């Protein structure tokens, strides 16, 4: 919170008071206002910085972080009012003490016939501002704050190394002082910031999960793109976290106190929406293997060849499907004992593309040379192609413009749903007409956005509707709606 500040008494300046004032940084030399800023760092932030310094001892050393940093900035009141609605209200509305202090200081200078632009720093109004590191956990916010004021005044930033934590801190400060538009413009035109890559493909035999450091950077990218109005970056980053998952979304996650920065719980309902969309997609993919396991454990004959060995073929296929899914950690054996729950792996960071690629590895099992095309692979590949095509729809990631302007129309998660399936969700039946629709084989197919949302949010899925004789009507033109 901002504490009210006042200008030092210029009629009888106290040398002791003047000696305690911080050094003034001239953002503009003819500024008519002093912002007296106190930045506080927590013990955890200081400890983390020291740990980083120890690991990077061979590189250029960073300055030692301080628990409290006090800086003074000489700025232009007119520029702040024009660029920031926060400062416009704080410094001009007479209901605030800061605005009254400015009026009194200007009145005192007017009596001495001194213009504020030409006055000494100690004679100008001093406005106190306090900021802590709760949102960013960044110990060097003084540099980001200095460059923020330079950006507002049309000056060049002085920071040489523009990193992701620096840009994130800049975005958080811009959001606090309500001046995101100016910072967003500078990010593209002046800083020319290169966004770090977080979607690196794993090398051979490497576990395809996102590391905590990569997720930390990815979440910062989402936050910065949201705060600084970067819709394309926001859409790409939100899709990336949906496809890769988050350690925060794990049912086994424990709060260790290291994930309380503001980007570890994304604001404005974004966190819940991203998690819900991923859950919908995972439920849809998991329904494929559940569907075929249910078929092969039912009394309905799946082998259509009509041989005496057809019953044995079904039993053989069931065993091979079961063995394949358990060996690939796509299914886990859980019985009535509570101890069996420990066998369930944490899939919060399991990549969706990895799941689909693993399912495509299902071999063409056959009990003998006569039973060709009886296994799971032949029946499942068209379904996987169908799902892969839907994942390229624009409705999978969050659109910043739509989420900002009309959230209810694009949200997947219904209000007060608690992560449950919406009441208006309908069953979905996969037909041959959908499997043969060439439009789904291309990204961003026309009409696929709403259709993808409907499929992933369905209340149930029937992936062999026509095979089981449930569709009484002949197939016609593909319908882009739910049955």
Short mmCIF file of C-alpha atoms in Angstrom, two decimals:
data_model
loop_
_atom_site.label_atom_id
_atom_site.label_comp_id
_atom_site.label_asym_id
_atom_site.label_seq_id
_atom_site.Cartn_x
_atom_site.Cartn_y
_atom_site.Cartn_z
CA UNK A 1 0.00 0.00 0.00
CA UNK A 2 1.08 3.57 -0.59
CA UNK A 3 1.91 5.65 2.45
CA UNK A 4 1.15 9.38 2.29
CA UNK A 5 4.22 11.47 1.67
CA UNK A 6 4.97 15.11 1.94
CA UNK A 7 7.64 17.51 0.74
CA UNK A 8 10.36 18.52 3.14
CA UNK A 9 9.93 21.94 4.66
CA UNK A 10 11.97 24.10 2.29
CA UNK A 11 11.71 27.23 4.52
CA UNK A 12 13.83 25.69 7.27
CA UNK A 13 15.56 22.62 5.91
CA UNK A 14 16.93 20.30 8.55
CA UNK A 15 20.41 19.04 7.58
CA UNK A 16 19.76 15.76 9.38
CA UNK A 17 16.56 15.22 7.38
CA UNK A 18 18.26 16.06 4.08
CA UNK A 19 21.10 13.67 4.87
CA UNK A 20 18.62 10.82 5.28
CA UNK A 21 17.01 11.40 1.89
CA UNK A 22 17.99 8.85 -0.76
CA UNK A 23 19.93 9.74 -3.84
CA UNK A 24 17.64 11.13 -6.53
CA UNK A 25 17.62 9.44 -9.94
CA UNK A 26 16.67 11.94 -12.63
CA UNK A 27 14.28 10.24 -15.00
CA UNK A 28 13.81 13.72 -16.44
CA UNK A 29 15.98 16.63 -15.29
CA UNK A 30 13.08 19.09 -15.27
CA UNK A 31 10.77 16.82 -13.33
CA UNK A 32 8.38 18.43 -10.87
CA UNK A 33 7.77 15.45 -8.57
CA UNK A 34 9.84 13.00 -6.50
CA UNK A 35 8.68 9.43 -6.05
CA UNK A 36 10.22 8.10 -2.83
CA UNK A 37 10.11 4.33 -3.34
CA UNK A 38 10.93 1.67 -0.74
CA UNK A 39 11.40 -1.87 -2.02
CA UNK A 40 11.35 -4.72 0.47
CA UNK A 41 12.67 -8.23 -0.11
CA UNK A 42 11.70 -11.27 1.92
CA UNK A 43 14.18 -13.68 3.49
CA UNK A 44 13.13 -16.43 1.06
CA UNK A 45 13.87 -14.22 -1.95
CA UNK A 46 17.28 -13.22 -0.60
CA UNK A 47 18.08 -16.85 0.18
CA UNK A 48 17.14 -17.99 -3.33
CA UNK A 49 19.28 -15.27 -4.92
CA UNK A 50 22.28 -16.30 -2.84
CA UNK A 51 21.78 -19.91 -3.92
CA UNK A 52 21.77 -18.83 -7.57
CA UNK A 53 24.91 -16.78 -7.01
CA UNK A 54 26.61 -19.83 -5.52
CA UNK A 55 25.72 -21.96 -8.56
CA UNK A 56 26.86 -19.27 -10.98
CA UNK A 57 30.06 -18.40 -9.16
CA UNK A 58 32.11 -18.71 -12.35
CA UNK A 59 30.00 -16.15 -14.19
CA UNK A 60 29.63 -12.43 -13.68
CA UNK A 61 28.63 -11.97 -10.02
CA UNK A 62 25.33 -10.34 -9.18
CA UNK A 63 25.16 -7.58 -6.57
CA UNK A 64 24.23 -8.79 -3.13
CA UNK A 65 20.46 -8.45 -2.56
CA UNK A 66 19.31 -6.15 0.22
CA UNK A 67 16.39 -6.55 2.56
CA UNK A 68 15.28 -2.98 1.88
CA UNK A 69 16.14 -0.60 -0.94
CA UNK A 70 15.10 3.06 -0.97
CA UNK A 71 15.20 5.05 -4.19
CA UNK A 72 13.98 8.46 -5.28
CA UNK A 73 12.94 9.26 -8.86
CA UNK A 74 12.48 12.73 -10.29
CA UNK A 75 9.60 12.42 -12.71
CA UNK A 76 7.08 14.54 -14.56
CA UNK A 77 3.65 14.80 -12.98
CA UNK A 78 1.96 15.43 -16.33
CA UNK A 79 3.56 12.35 -17.89
CA UNK A 80 2.51 10.12 -15.01
CA UNK A 81 -1.07 11.39 -15.19
CA UNK A 82 -1.19 10.84 -18.94
CA UNK A 83 0.38 7.36 -18.96
CA UNK A 84 -1.08 5.88 -15.77
CA UNK A 85 -4.63 6.00 -14.46
CA UNK A 86 -3.26 4.91 -11.08
CA UNK A 87 -1.08 7.99 -10.73
CA UNK A 88 -3.75 10.17 -12.32
CA UNK A 89 -6.14 9.39 -9.48
CA UNK A 90 -3.56 9.21 -6.70
CA UNK A 91 -1.81 12.49 -7.50
CA UNK A 92 -4.76 14.66 -8.57
CA UNK A 93 -7.75 13.58 -6.50
CA UNK A 94 -7.91 15.80 -3.41
CA UNK A 95 -9.38 12.94 -1.40
CA UNK A 96 -5.89 11.42 -1.28
CA UNK A 97 -3.20 12.85 0.98
CA UNK A 98 -0.66 12.59 -1.83
CA UNK A 99 -2.63 15.00 -4.02
CA UNK A 100 -2.95 17.48 -1.16
CA UNK A 101 0.80 17.27 -0.45
CA UNK A 102 1.55 18.10 -4.09
CA UNK A 103 -0.77 21.11 -4.04
CA UNK A 104 0.80 22.41 -0.82
CA UNK A 105 4.35 21.97 -2.14
CA UNK A 106 3.53 23.73 -5.41
CA UNK A 107 1.89 26.57 -3.47
CA UNK A 108 5.03 26.97 -1.34
CA UNK A 109 7.21 27.12 -4.46
CA UNK A 110 4.86 29.65 -6.03
CA UNK A 111 5.25 31.98 -3.03
CA UNK A 112 9.02 31.93 -3.62
CA UNK A 113 8.48 32.50 -7.36
CA UNK A 114 10.17 29.18 -8.22
CA UNK A 115 8.86 26.93 -10.93
CA UNK A 116 8.70 23.25 -9.94
CA UNK A 117 10.71 22.26 -13.02
CA UNK A 118 13.62 24.41 -11.81
CA UNK A 119 13.36 23.70 -8.11
CA UNK A 120 15.82 21.69 -6.06
CA UNK A 121 14.87 18.09 -5.42
CA UNK A 122 14.40 18.61 -1.68
CA UNK A 123 11.92 21.44 -2.36
CA UNK A 124 9.66 19.31 -4.58
CA UNK A 125 6.77 17.19 -3.30
CA UNK A 126 7.93 13.75 -2.18
CA UNK A 127 5.42 10.93 -2.61
CA UNK A 128 6.13 7.70 -0.76
CA UNK A 129 5.49 4.36 -2.43
CA UNK A 130 6.16 0.94 -0.92
CA UNK A 131 6.45 -2.36 -2.79
CA UNK A 132 7.20 -5.90 -1.62
CA UNK A 133 8.29 -9.01 -3.50
CA UNK A 134 5.22 -11.10 -2.74
CA UNK A 135 4.05 -11.10 -6.37
CA UNK A 136 7.35 -11.55 -8.18
CA UNK A 137 9.97 -12.93 -5.74
CA UNK A 138 12.45 -10.83 -7.74
CA UNK A 139 15.15 -9.19 -5.63
CA UNK A 140 16.27 -6.62 -8.20
CA UNK A 141 13.01 -4.77 -8.76
CA UNK A 142 14.80 -1.43 -8.50
CA UNK A 143 16.13 -1.84 -12.03
CA UNK A 144 12.74 -2.85 -13.39
CA UNK A 145 11.03 0.07 -11.64
CA UNK A 146 13.62 2.55 -12.93
CA UNK A 147 13.13 1.31 -16.49
CA UNK A 148 9.37 1.42 -16.04
CA UNK A 149 9.52 5.14 -15.31
CA UNK A 150 11.90 5.62 -18.24
CA UNK A 151 9.46 3.86 -20.55
CA UNK A 152 6.62 6.09 -19.36
CA UNK A 153 8.73 9.15 -20.13
CA UNK A 154 9.82 7.89 -23.55
CA UNK A 155 13.40 7.20 -22.49
CA UNK A 156 15.57 4.20 -23.31
CA UNK A 157 15.91 1.45 -20.72
CA UNK A 158 19.33 1.03 -19.14
CA UNK A 159 19.11 -2.67 -18.27
CA UNK A 160 21.51 -4.56 -20.50
CA UNK A 161 20.30 -8.12 -19.95
CA UNK A 162 16.55 -8.30 -20.45
CA UNK A 163 15.57 -11.66 -18.97
CA UNK A 164 12.20 -13.33 -18.47
CA UNK A 165 12.10 -12.53 -14.71
CA UNK A 166 12.90 -8.90 -15.51
CA UNK A 167 10.09 -8.68 -18.08
CA UNK A 168 7.68 -10.42 -15.71
CA UNK A 169 8.52 -7.97 -12.94
CA UNK A 170 8.10 -5.11 -15.39
CA UNK A 171 4.66 -6.44 -16.39
CA UNK A 172 3.55 -6.89 -12.76
CA UNK A 173 4.64 -3.34 -11.89
CA UNK A 174 2.93 -2.00 -15.00
CA UNK A 175 -0.25 -3.77 -13.98
CA UNK A 176 -0.04 -2.35 -10.47
CA UNK A 177 0.43 1.21 -11.71
CA UNK A 178 -2.07 0.74 -14.55
CA UNK A 179 0.29 1.62 -17.38
CA UNK A 180 0.42 -1.68 -19.31
CA UNK A 181 -0.23 -0.09 -22.70
CA UNK A 182 3.01 1.90 -22.70
CA UNK A 183 5.07 -1.07 -21.47
CA UNK A 184 3.50 -3.41 -24.03
CA UNK A 185 4.43 -1.06 -26.84
CA UNK A 186 7.97 -0.74 -25.56
CA UNK A 187 8.34 -4.51 -25.20
CA UNK A 188 7.81 -4.93 -28.93
CA UNK A 189 9.43 -1.81 -30.32
CA UNK A 190 12.30 -0.91 -27.97
CA UNK A 191 13.26 -3.91 -25.86
CA UNK A 192 12.87 -6.38 -28.77
CA UNK A 193 12.63 -9.11 -26.17
CA UNK A 194 13.20 -12.67 -27.38
CA UNK A 195 10.77 -14.96 -25.63
CA UNK A 196 12.49 -18.07 -24.20
CA UNK A 197 11.66 -21.44 -25.72
CA UNK A 198 9.98 -23.88 -23.33
CA UNK A 199 8.56 -26.51 -25.69
CA UNK A 200 11.85 -28.29 -26.35
CA UNK A 201 11.41 -31.76 -27.79
CA UNK A 202 13.04 -34.47 -25.66
CA UNK A 203 15.98 -36.39 -27.02
CA UNK A 204 15.93 -40.15 -27.33
CA UNK A 205 15.29 -42.08 -24.10
CA UNK A 206 14.58 -38.81 -22.25
CA UNK A 207 11.43 -38.57 -20.13
CA UNK A 208 9.00 -36.32 -21.98
CA UNK A 209 7.84 -34.14 -19.11
CA UNK A 210 8.24 -30.44 -18.52
CA UNK A 211 10.80 -29.52 -15.89
CA UNK A 212 9.86 -27.21 -13.04
CA UNK A 213 12.15 -24.47 -14.37
CA UNK A 214 10.54 -24.65 -17.81
CA UNK A 215 7.08 -24.51 -16.30
CA UNK A 216 8.10 -21.52 -14.20
CA UNK A 217 9.17 -19.69 -17.37
CA UNK A 218 6.08 -20.84 -19.28
CA UNK A 219 3.79 -19.52 -16.57
CA UNK A 220 5.64 -16.21 -16.63
CA UNK A 221 5.07 -16.05 -20.39
CA UNK A 222 1.33 -16.57 -19.87
CA UNK A 223 1.19 -13.87 -17.20
CA UNK A 224 3.20 -11.34 -19.22
CA UNK A 225 1.14 -11.98 -22.36
CA UNK A 226 -2.04 -11.51 -20.34
CA UNK A 227 -0.97 -8.32 -18.55
CA UNK A 228 0.70 -6.69 -21.55
CA UNK A 229 -1.97 -7.59 -24.13
CA UNK A 230 -0.01 -10.01 -26.28
CA UNK A 231 -2.85 -12.19 -27.69
CA UNK A 232 -0.77 -14.40 -29.99
CA UNK A 233 1.80 -15.15 -27.31
CA UNK A 234 -0.98 -15.80 -24.81
CA UNK A 235 -2.72 -18.27 -27.10
CA UNK A 236 0.47 -20.20 -27.83
CA UNK A 237 1.54 -20.34 -24.18
CA UNK A 238 -1.86 -21.44 -22.88
CA UNK A 239 -2.01 -24.26 -25.41
CA UNK A 240 1.49 -25.33 -24.44
CA UNK A 241 0.60 -25.68 -20.77
CA UNK A 242 -2.63 -27.51 -21.63
CA UNK A 243 -0.70 -30.01 -23.74
CA UNK A 244 2.16 -30.41 -21.23
CA UNK A 245 0.39 -30.16 -17.88
CA UNK A 246 1.48 -28.59 -14.63
CA UNK A 247 2.96 -29.91 -11.41
CA UNK A 248 0.47 -27.68 -9.60
CA UNK A 249 -2.43 -29.69 -11.05
CA UNK A 250 -1.23 -32.95 -9.54
CA UNK A 251 -3.60 -34.60 -7.03
CA UNK A 252 -0.47 -35.60 -5.10
CA UNK A 253 1.01 -32.09 -5.06
CA UNK A 254 2.16 -30.68 -1.75
CA UNK A 255 2.57 -26.98 -1.11
CA UNK A 256 6.25 -26.47 -0.38
CA UNK A 257 6.02 -22.70 -0.21
CA UNK A 258 8.15 -22.18 -3.32
CA UNK A 259 5.25 -21.77 -5.74
CA UNK A 260 3.52 -18.73 -4.31
CA UNK A 261 4.62 -16.24 -6.96
CA UNK A 262 1.69 -14.69 -8.75
CA UNK A 263 2.19 -16.69 -11.97
CA UNK A 264 1.88 -19.99 -10.10
CA UNK A 265 -1.81 -19.24 -9.68
CA UNK A 266 -2.88 -17.37 -12.80
CA UNK A 267 -5.45 -14.66 -12.23
CA UNK A 268 -8.90 -13.92 -13.64
CA UNK A 269 -9.96 -17.57 -13.67
CA UNK A 270 -7.25 -18.55 -16.15
CA UNK A 271 -5.70 -21.17 -13.84
CA UNK A 272 -8.96 -23.08 -13.32
CA UNK A 273 -9.92 -22.85 -16.99
CA UNK A 274 -6.59 -24.22 -18.22
CA UNK A 275 -6.74 -27.13 -15.81
CA UNK A 276 -10.34 -27.91 -16.74
CA UNK A 277 -9.60 -27.91 -20.48
CA UNK A 278 -6.70 -30.30 -19.99
CA UNK A 279 -8.90 -32.58 -17.89
CA UNK A 280 -11.55 -32.63 -20.62
CA UNK A 281 -8.99 -33.62 -23.26
CA UNK A 282 -7.45 -36.30 -21.05
CA UNK A 283 -10.89 -37.71 -20.24
CA UNK A 284 -11.67 -37.93 -23.95
CA UNK A 285 -8.44 -39.75 -24.81
CA UNK A 286 -8.78 -42.09 -21.83
CA UNK A 287 -12.33 -42.92 -22.91
CA UNK A 288 -10.92 -44.58 -26.05
CA UNK A 289 -9.04 -47.30 -24.21
CA UNK A 290 -11.82 -47.66 -21.64
CA UNK A 291 -14.30 -48.10 -24.47
CA UNK A 292 -12.42 -50.96 -26.08
CA UNK A 293 -11.67 -52.64 -22.77
CA UNK A 294 -15.39 -52.55 -22.05
CA UNK A 295 -16.14 -54.06 -25.46
CA UNK A 296 -13.68 -56.92 -25.13
CA UNK A 297 -14.88 -57.74 -21.60
CA UNK A 298 -18.53 -57.78 -22.67
CA UNK A 299 -20.49 -60.71 -24.05
CA UNK A 300 -20.66 -59.11 -27.49
CA UNK A 301 -18.41 -60.87 -29.99
CA UNK A 302 -15.78 -58.48 -31.40
CA UNK A 303 -14.16 -60.83 -33.90
CA UNK A 304 -16.38 -60.62 -36.99
CA UNK A 305 -14.79 -63.46 -38.97
CA UNK A 306 -17.23 -66.11 -37.69
CA UNK A 307 -14.60 -68.78 -37.06
CA UNK A 308 -14.76 -71.27 -34.24
CA UNK A 309 -11.73 -69.48 -32.82
CA UNK A 310 -13.46 -66.09 -32.70
CA UNK A 311 -14.15 -66.38 -28.96
CA UNK A 312 -10.50 -67.24 -28.35
CA UNK A 313 -9.51 -64.30 -30.56
CA UNK A 314 -11.45 -61.89 -28.35
CA UNK A 315 -9.84 -63.27 -25.21
CA UNK A 316 -6.41 -63.06 -26.81
CA UNK A 317 -6.97 -59.45 -27.90
CA UNK A 318 -8.19 -58.49 -24.41
CA UNK A 319 -5.06 -59.89 -22.85
CA UNK A 320 -2.76 -58.14 -25.34
CA UNK A 321 -4.58 -54.81 -24.90
CA UNK A 322 -4.31 -55.10 -21.15
CA UNK A 323 -0.62 -55.95 -21.31
CA UNK A 324 0.14 -53.11 -23.73
CA UNK A 325 -1.64 -50.43 -21.69
CA UNK A 326 -0.11 -51.47 -18.38
CA UNK A 327 3.40 -51.75 -19.83
CA UNK A 328 3.08 -48.24 -21.26
CA UNK A 329 1.78 -46.85 -17.93
CA UNK A 330 -1.52 -45.86 -19.52
CA UNK A 331 -3.49 -48.06 -17.15
CA UNK A 332 -2.89 -49.13 -13.56
CA UNK A 333 -4.13 -52.09 -11.54
CA UNK A 334 -6.15 -50.95 -8.54
CA UNK A 335 -8.13 -53.31 -6.34
CA UNK A 336 -10.22 -52.87 -3.20
CA UNK A 337 -7.20 -52.38 -0.94
CA UNK A 338 -6.19 -48.80 -0.08
CA UNK A 339 -2.54 -49.72 -0.61
CA UNK A 340 -3.16 -50.31 -4.31
CA UNK A 341 -3.74 -46.59 -4.80
CA UNK A 342 0.01 -46.13 -4.46
CA UNK A 343 0.41 -47.89 -7.80
CA UNK A 344 -1.21 -44.98 -9.64
CA UNK A 345 1.43 -42.79 -11.24
CA UNK A 346 1.28 -39.00 -11.23
CA UNK A 347 0.15 -38.03 -14.74
CA UNK A 348 -0.17 -34.29 -14.16
CA UNK A 349 2.89 -33.67 -16.37
CA UNK A 350 2.15 -36.35 -18.96
CA UNK A 351 2.22 -34.75 -22.37
CA UNK A 352 -0.91 -35.22 -24.48
CA UNK A 353 1.13 -35.71 -27.66
CA UNK A 354 3.11 -38.41 -25.87
CA UNK A 355 -0.11 -40.23 -24.93
CA UNK A 356 -1.33 -40.21 -28.52
CA UNK A 357 2.06 -41.31 -29.84
CA UNK A 358 2.17 -44.15 -27.31
CA UNK A 359 -1.30 -45.36 -28.24
CA UNK A 360 -0.23 -45.40 -31.90
CA UNK A 361 2.48 -47.91 -30.95
CA UNK A 362 -0.14 -50.56 -30.25
CA UNK A 363 0.92 -53.58 -32.39
CA UNK A 364 -1.36 -55.51 -34.72
CA UNK A 365 -1.86 -58.54 -32.54
CA UNK A 366 -3.48 -61.65 -34.10
CA UNK A 367 -4.05 -65.08 -32.64
CA UNK A 368 -3.19 -66.80 -35.92
CA UNK A 369 -2.65 -65.96 -39.58
CA UNK A 370 -6.39 -66.03 -40.32
CA UNK A 371 -7.36 -63.34 -37.82
CA UNK A 372 -6.09 -60.22 -39.54
CA UNK A 373 -7.36 -56.76 -38.53
CA UNK A 374 -8.98 -58.12 -35.39
CA UNK A 375 -6.88 -56.15 -32.92
CA UNK A 376 -7.10 -52.77 -31.30
CA UNK A 377 -4.71 -50.97 -33.65
CA UNK A 378 -6.92 -51.13 -36.74
CA UNK A 379 -9.94 -49.82 -34.88
CA UNK A 380 -8.14 -47.18 -32.81
CA UNK A 381 -5.93 -45.40 -35.38
CA UNK A 382 -8.83 -43.55 -37.11
CA UNK A 383 -10.00 -42.37 -33.68
CA UNK A 384 -6.54 -41.09 -32.78
CA UNK A 385 -6.32 -39.24 -36.11
CA UNK A 386 -9.70 -37.69 -35.35
CA UNK A 387 -8.62 -36.52 -31.89
CA UNK A 388 -5.29 -35.23 -33.24
CA UNK A 389 -7.16 -33.09 -35.75
CA UNK A 390 -9.39 -31.63 -33.04
CA UNK A 391 -6.36 -30.64 -30.95
CA UNK A 392 -5.37 -28.13 -33.63
CA UNK A 393 -8.62 -26.19 -33.19
CA UNK A 394 -8.41 -22.61 -31.99
CA UNK A 395 -10.79 -23.39 -29.15
CA UNK A 396 -8.18 -25.50 -27.32
CA UNK A 397 -6.07 -22.56 -26.06
CA UNK A 398 -7.61 -19.50 -24.43
CA UNK A 399 -8.17 -16.48 -26.63
CA UNK A 400 -7.11 -13.39 -24.70
CA UNK A 401 -9.52 -11.07 -26.51
CA UNK A 402 -12.49 -13.38 -26.04
CA UNK A 403 -11.60 -14.14 -22.41
CA UNK A 404 -11.27 -10.44 -21.65
CA UNK A 405 -14.46 -9.30 -23.38
CA UNK A 406 -16.90 -12.21 -23.12
CA UNK A 407 -15.58 -14.91 -20.81
CA UNK A 408 -18.82 -16.82 -20.40
CA UNK A 409 -19.18 -17.48 -24.12
CA UNK A 410 -15.78 -19.15 -24.49
CA UNK A 411 -15.28 -20.77 -21.08
CA UNK A 412 -15.32 -24.54 -20.95
CA UNK A 413 -15.73 -24.73 -17.21
CA UNK A 414 -19.25 -23.75 -16.17
CA UNK A 415 -19.61 -21.48 -13.14
CA UNK A 416 -19.70 -23.30 -9.81
CA UNK A 417 -19.18 -26.65 -11.54
CA UNK A 418 -16.39 -27.79 -9.26
CA UNK A 419 -14.63 -29.55 -12.16
CA UNK A 420 -17.68 -31.69 -13.01
CA UNK A 421 -19.14 -32.27 -16.45
CA UNK A 422 -21.60 -29.50 -17.38
CA UNK A 423 -25.27 -30.37 -17.31
CA UNK A 424 -25.74 -29.34 -20.96
CA UNK A 425 -23.02 -31.76 -22.18
CA UNK A 426 -24.30 -34.40 -24.61
CA UNK A 427 -23.10 -37.89 -25.56
CA UNK A 428 -20.83 -38.15 -28.58
CA UNK A 429 -20.91 -40.93 -31.17
CA UNK A 430 -18.01 -41.46 -33.55
CA UNK A 431 -19.15 -42.52 -37.03
CA UNK A 432 -17.43 -43.50 -40.27
CA UNK A 433 -18.48 -40.20 -41.80
CA UNK A 434 -16.41 -38.35 -39.21
CA UNK A 435 -13.49 -40.73 -39.62
CA UNK A 436 -13.44 -40.12 -43.38
CA UNK A 437 -13.94 -36.36 -43.24
CA UNK A 438 -10.84 -34.90 -44.86
CA UNK A 439 -11.37 -31.51 -43.24
CA UNK A 440 -10.30 -32.90 -39.87
CA UNK A 441 -6.93 -33.91 -41.30
CA UNK A 442 -5.96 -30.25 -41.67
CA UNK A 443 -5.27 -27.79 -38.89
CA UNK A 444 -7.80 -25.02 -38.21
CA UNK A 445 -10.54 -26.70 -40.22
CA UNK A 446 -13.65 -24.61 -40.78
CA UNK A 447 -16.19 -25.17 -38.02
CA UNK A 448 -13.80 -27.30 -35.99
CA UNK A 449 -13.52 -24.89 -33.06
CA UNK A 450 -17.00 -25.38 -31.63
CA UNK A 451 -17.04 -29.03 -32.67
CA UNK A 452 -13.79 -29.72 -30.80
CA UNK A 453 -15.20 -28.09 -27.67
CA UNK A 454 -18.35 -30.19 -27.90
CA UNK A 455 -16.40 -33.43 -28.36
CA UNK A 456 -14.00 -32.84 -25.48
CA UNK A 457 -16.81 -31.73 -23.18
CA UNK A 458 -19.15 -34.61 -24.04
CA UNK A 459 -20.83 -36.47 -21.20
CA UNK A 460 -19.86 -39.83 -22.74
CA UNK A 461 -18.17 -41.20 -25.86
CA UNK A 462 -19.14 -44.09 -28.12
CA UNK A 463 -16.20 -44.77 -30.42
CA UNK A 464 -17.78 -47.72 -32.26
CA UNK A 465 -21.36 -46.55 -32.64
CA UNK A 466 -21.90 -47.97 -36.14
CA UNK A 467 -19.98 -51.16 -35.43
CA UNK A 468 -22.36 -52.00 -32.61
CA UNK A 469 -25.42 -51.32 -34.72
CA UNK A 470 -26.54 -48.32 -32.70
CA UNK A 471 -26.92 -46.00 -35.70
CA UNK A 472 -30.17 -46.95 -37.43
CA UNK A 473 -29.93 -44.30 -40.13
CA UNK A 474 -27.45 -44.41 -43.02
CA UNK A 475 -24.53 -42.03 -42.82
CA UNK A 476 -24.91 -38.76 -44.64
CA UNK A 477 -22.89 -35.57 -44.79
CA UNK A 478 -20.77 -35.14 -41.61
CA UNK A 479 -22.68 -33.22 -38.97
CA UNK A 480 -20.69 -30.64 -37.02
CA UNK A 481 -22.78 -31.06 -33.91
CA UNK A 482 -23.34 -33.45 -31.09
CA UNK A 483 -25.79 -36.31 -31.33
#
